[in-house]
Amino acid sequence: MSSQEENIKIRTSGVTVHYGAAQALHGIDLDIRANEVTALIGPSGCGKSTFLRCINRMNDVIEDCHFGGKIEIDGEDIYSGEIDVVELRARVGMVFQKPNPFPKSIYDNVAYGPRIHGLASSKDELDHMVETSLRRAGLWQEVHDRLHTSGSGLSGGQQQRLCIARTIAVDPNVVLMDEPCSALDPIATAIIEELIEELRSQYTIVIVTHSMQQAARVSQRTAYFHLGHLVEHGDTDRIFTNPANKQTEAYISGKIG
Amino acid sequence: MTLNFLVICLISLGVYSFLFGRYRIRKVTQQVSVKQHSRDVYHATFLAACATIVPLIVLIVWSSLSPLVLNGLLEVQLQNMVGAATVGEMGVLIAQTKAFSAGLLNPAFVSDDVKQAASYYESLQAASDTGRALLVLAIGLVGLAFGSRFLTVRFTARHWVERLATWLMIGASVIAILTTIGIVLSLVFETIRFFDSVSVTEFLFGLHWSPQIAIRADQAGSSGSFGAIPLFAGTLMITLIAMVVAVPVGLMSAIYLSEYATPRLRNIAKPTIEVLAGIPTVVYGFFAALVLAPLLRDGGSDIGLTVSSESALAAGLVMGTMIIPFISSLSDDVINAVPQNLRDGAAALGATRSETIIQVVLPAALPGIVSAVLLAISRAIGETMIVVMAAGVAANLTANPFESVTTVTVQIVMLLVGDQEFDSAKTLAAFALGLLLFIITLGLNILALYVVNKYREQYD
Amino acid sequence: MTDRGPQKNDPIRAARQAQRLKKRYRKERRFRAFGMSAVLLATGILAFLMTSIVYTSIPAFTHHNLTLDVTIIAEEVDILRDDQGLVTNVDANWLGFVRTALRDSFPEVTSRRDKRDLYKLLSIGAPDAVRDAVQADPNLIGQTIQVRLPLSDDIDLVMKGLIDRNLPETDRLVSDRELAWLDKFIAEQRVSENFAIQLFANGDSREPEMAGLKGALMGSLLTMLVTLLISFPLGVLAAVYLQEMAPKNRLTQIIEVNINNLAAVPSIVFGLLGLAVFISFFQLPRSAPLVGGMVLALMTLPTIIIATRASLASVPPSIRQAAMGVGASRLQVIMHHVLPLAMPGILTGTIIGLAQAAGETAPLLMIGMMAFIVDTPTDVTSKATVLPAQIYMWANNPERAFVARTSAGIVVLLSFLLLVNGLAIYFRKRFEKRW
């Protein structure tokens, strides 16, 4: 138990979010372990995406969005006044639902993060970072001969891997994925899922997904959200075979959705 | 030091600060192993901003206020030298002094007093320029020294630069408010002074408008009469004629192009009509005065009508033409915003196309169309060049569109063009008319907005 | 009950229906024709306006010149030389040379009055043509040279057929004797029609044939430069703030309402603002492009802000999220991604706003930018006029030749606007991104 205790990367306690008067999250307590994939599942509007966006403070820019509670990454409160949002987001990368490459070249897409954070001191170093990131994202073979063509010319699956490459180029500790495969076909989805499995060794991954099969395939831990409440969380195997909660069971067996 | 040279100095200081800041932060970072909070470029920009922003503000404030101060001092000096002079004489003396010191006047024609005042004025100017240069550069150097103390590894330079950028943006946005305040203040101020000499009721309800030319400020009977009713009537008539042309033509074009025309015709005709909106008003004015007005006059005399060559009709017709694209493109938008299923519903009941348009589409689009017409009226009232060139100058109170009438905007131009004293009732009257124009157009715009918001149908 | 029920087979009712339907269709056709004639009327007016202006402008683009043999008497020319002995300037009574040449063509003209009439054949700009020729080549001093001298505006109109020679002499601006002199020159093939370079090379003048647009074009250019330098940065900064950064509070709401209202304020009111604030209060120079540009900038600002905001709003949020996701700050998101993507739209809006400003006259009349200015302005504080104001002034001139001159000015202005708007369309087509 104590070894698991040490392994906790993100600890959230009593997280609440209000959009104006409407409450979107009700006191979420969830610990996310390092080098694991944690899947957040639940019906639409259950607050899983909102919760995900709290972890890198993407909700900050939404007007009337109020955060309550505490989120710690490596024991550091990310909502404390001393935290620089920009530095936080460099540590906590995010991949979005729809692939959203910048309308720039593939190279510039990946190099953008290192550039703004001043991670590379020379052109060679930057080239190297771009190559490593693209290799890790499993895209290098496909694009190495056309790095300077536009990223929007790639297929949907390739675009999403480009976005993943762009995210890991900044060398984050945590990667948040908001339904990364929902806009992709099954083959592209399979490739991304493989990729997630590979990335797990180096990153802590939190993934929001609508597909229960996907959650079962890629994650070690699963958390089930319903109407802004964290209903149940635990090992993925257990959640899918032996859910403790009626609601969870109903959702997993397809009765709610 | 001249303004140009000072600006160059300031820019150089900024560039130097930037380069120095970059060098400094790099050196600082080399000595420690902590990660820098902000990148070099932000440190450099921070330092450049420290060295230039405040001096720049000082420079602008000093440069815009020094003419006022110098003028005041010069006036005091002249007062002491020549004794009490009237406002008009003082103005002439000041102008002479300035012209002489700028080398525009022959010394032979200038009195010794003026020469003396000119040398005084020049010394003032020199002192002001030197003071400005010293102050600006001193503040810049202090800023540089002050800012460079902050450059450390964990200094949040990016935050400061971004905060500065945000304030810059807020400043730019506030310009819009300042413009409005400037308009209102300048108009209201002069209008109040105007009403010192002319009563409000005379201005608003008087039937006689003849601002006489004041050759000298103390001349008897220079005040003229300022009853603005004939101007309102003239403005109203020309606007009315313009609307009679623009509303049916604009509206029907919009209807035809959005409901009947093939896409090809629409793609050609719509931009063509919009070209009318891009033509400068001075061109319309020329057209009205030199093409249409003679045509109307000759055509009128052929059928036994006396049409003035500055008739309200010519100005109104041309103004209507100018407004056509305004009405048609605004109506086009609202007609297109009416959902297709309303049309389908009417068509399914067996209504013909025109019945659908008249009974279903137009009523649904009505608030938008009314608001477009209101905006068009506001445009027509404020339009200047067409009426200046094609309408008359004399204020006739008439309902005959073949006669010459004058408008509010024409009178503003007539009262202000040419050199005259800024304080005469004549000049001030222009500001009173301007204020009235501002209030009326503003009222119409607000009304247009209100109509749209109040009566707009919500479709989903 | 039976009377009121549907009577599908009632022949009277069917006939009435048919008639009614016919009437409805007639109405439909009428409505349609009305719509079509509205479109035709609008486009027809445009066509009429354009044709009439272009047609009246045609005479102004050419001018008739008289080729005369002018003797440059060496003794009457002052030659200024620099240290190396090179000619720096020449000066002489050029008018005298021209008049001598004219008198030599008609030795029979002797009385003072007749001579004065003879001189009136040529424009007052004629001596300048001789001066220019000699200045260009000082070797001509002492020789008799053939110079092309501009005819006066009235004679030019006769040549162009705009003054009817068949009118009785009393109804015409040109006397029979002048016509006779002219005819002799024509017979000698000394009269030629050339491109009116004066229209572009000269500043304003009281003489229509010498009046040109150079000063006004330069004035417009300087004014637009000031307008651009002020309104573009201010407009874009304000729009970025309002669209991307501003919290929704009272202040930003006031600013927004304000901007929309400013866009509808009549332009002449901006002129009053300029007069009261810039000229009267801050004592800035009258008639200067600086003040004109500032007034037009304030007028253009709302247009640019509104266009920029629309353009920023069309950049999809996913781009912003992507940039934020890799840790770009708000300002970096805007500077690196949103602004570059919105730039085509911003530029289009700016160009359209500036084109509007370039055609604006009324506010500039208020601040004195319609003075008679011969010299070409060199900087933003020198006295200047702008193209539309020049057109306005020419339109007020009584000489007949100014009608064509004015139309030519309008053609130049419209061509410029056409060019600029074409540029805007090109930007939109070339760089527009559909998301």
mmCIF file of C-alpha atoms in Angstrom, chain A residues 49 52-53 56-59 61 89 92-102 156 159-164 166-167 175-184 192 206-208, chain C residues 317-327:
data_model
loop_
_atom_site.group_PDB
_atom_site.id
_atom_site.type_symbol
_atom_site.label_atom_id
_atom_site.label_comp_id
_atom_site.label_asym_id
_atom_site.label_seq_id
_atom_site.Cartn_x
_atom_site.Cartn_y
_atom_site.Cartn_z
ATOM 1 C CA SER A 49 -14.147 16.282 -19.583
ATOM 2 C CA LEU A 52 -9.885 16.451 -17.133
ATOM 3 C CA ARG A 53 -9.579 20.127 -18.056
ATOM 4 C CA ASN A 56 -4.144 21.524 -16.599
ATOM 5 C CA ARG A 57 -6.373 24.480 -15.800
ATOM 6 C CA MET A 58 -7.809 24.737 -19.300
ATOM 7 C CA ASN A 59 -11.042 25.854 -17.682
ATOM 8 C CA VAL A 61 -10.234 30.819 -19.818
ATOM 9 C CA ARG A 89 0.621 23.253 -19.062
ATOM 10 C CA VAL A 92 0.651 18.575 -18.184
ATOM 11 C CA GLY A 93 0.089 18.155 -21.913
ATOM 12 C CA MET A 94 -3.268 17.700 -23.552
ATOM 13 C CA VAL A 95 -4.606 15.975 -26.639
ATOM 14 C CA PHE A 96 -8.032 17.021 -27.818
ATOM 15 C CA GLN A 97 -11.118 15.314 -29.138
ATOM 16 C CA LYS A 98 -10.730 16.551 -32.683
ATOM 17 C CA PRO A 99 -7.232 16.543 -34.113
ATOM 18 C CA ASN A 100 -6.256 20.223 -34.121
ATOM 19 C CA PRO A 101 -2.890 20.673 -35.781
ATOM 20 C CA PHE A 102 -1.845 24.266 -36.323
ATOM 21 C CA GLY A 156 -7.260 12.195 -39.369
ATOM 22 C CA GLN A 159 -3.143 14.367 -37.474
ATOM 23 C CA GLN A 160 -4.026 13.026 -34.056
ATOM 24 C CA ARG A 161 -0.625 11.351 -33.752
ATOM 25 C CA LEU A 162 0.922 14.638 -34.818
ATOM 26 C CA CYS A 163 -0.969 16.305 -31.975
ATOM 27 C CA ILE A 164 0.372 13.669 -29.602
ATOM 28 C CA ARG A 166 3.380 17.987 -30.419
ATOM 29 C CA THR A 167 2.292 17.349 -26.846
ATOM 30 C CA VAL A 175 -0.687 13.646 -20.784
ATOM 31 C CA LEU A 176 -4.411 14.339 -20.741
ATOM 32 C CA MET A 177 -6.456 12.932 -23.607
ATOM 33 C CA ASP A 178 -9.993 14.097 -24.226
ATOM 34 C CA GLU A 179 -11.673 11.394 -26.318
ATOM 35 C CA PRO A 180 -8.664 11.297 -28.638
ATOM 36 C CA CYS A 181 -10.153 8.681 -30.943
ATOM 37 C CA SER A 182 -13.728 9.848 -31.247
ATOM 38 C CA ALA A 183 -13.101 11.452 -34.638
ATOM 39 C CA LEU A 184 -11.075 8.540 -36.006
ATOM 40 C CA ILE A 192 -3.446 5.406 -31.231
ATOM 41 C CA VAL A 206 -5.510 10.335 -18.142
ATOM 42 C CA ILE A 207 -7.950 9.587 -20.912
ATOM 43 C CA VAL A 208 -11.602 10.489 -21.277
ATOM 44 C CA PRO C 317 -11.347 27.705 -30.837
ATOM 45 C CA SER C 318 -9.574 24.382 -31.384
ATOM 46 C CA ILE C 319 -6.459 26.262 -32.517
ATOM 47 C CA ARG C 320 -6.449 28.285 -29.320
ATOM 48 C CA GLN C 321 -6.906 25.138 -27.243
ATOM 49 C CA ALA C 322 -4.135 23.355 -29.066
ATOM 50 C CA ALA C 323 -1.715 26.172 -28.384
ATOM 51 C CA MET C 324 -2.781 26.479 -24.774
ATOM 52 C CA GLY C 325 -2.451 22.716 -24.406
ATOM 53 C CA VAL C 326 1.271 22.865 -25.129
ATOM 54 C CA GLY C 327 1.675 25.701 -22.672
#
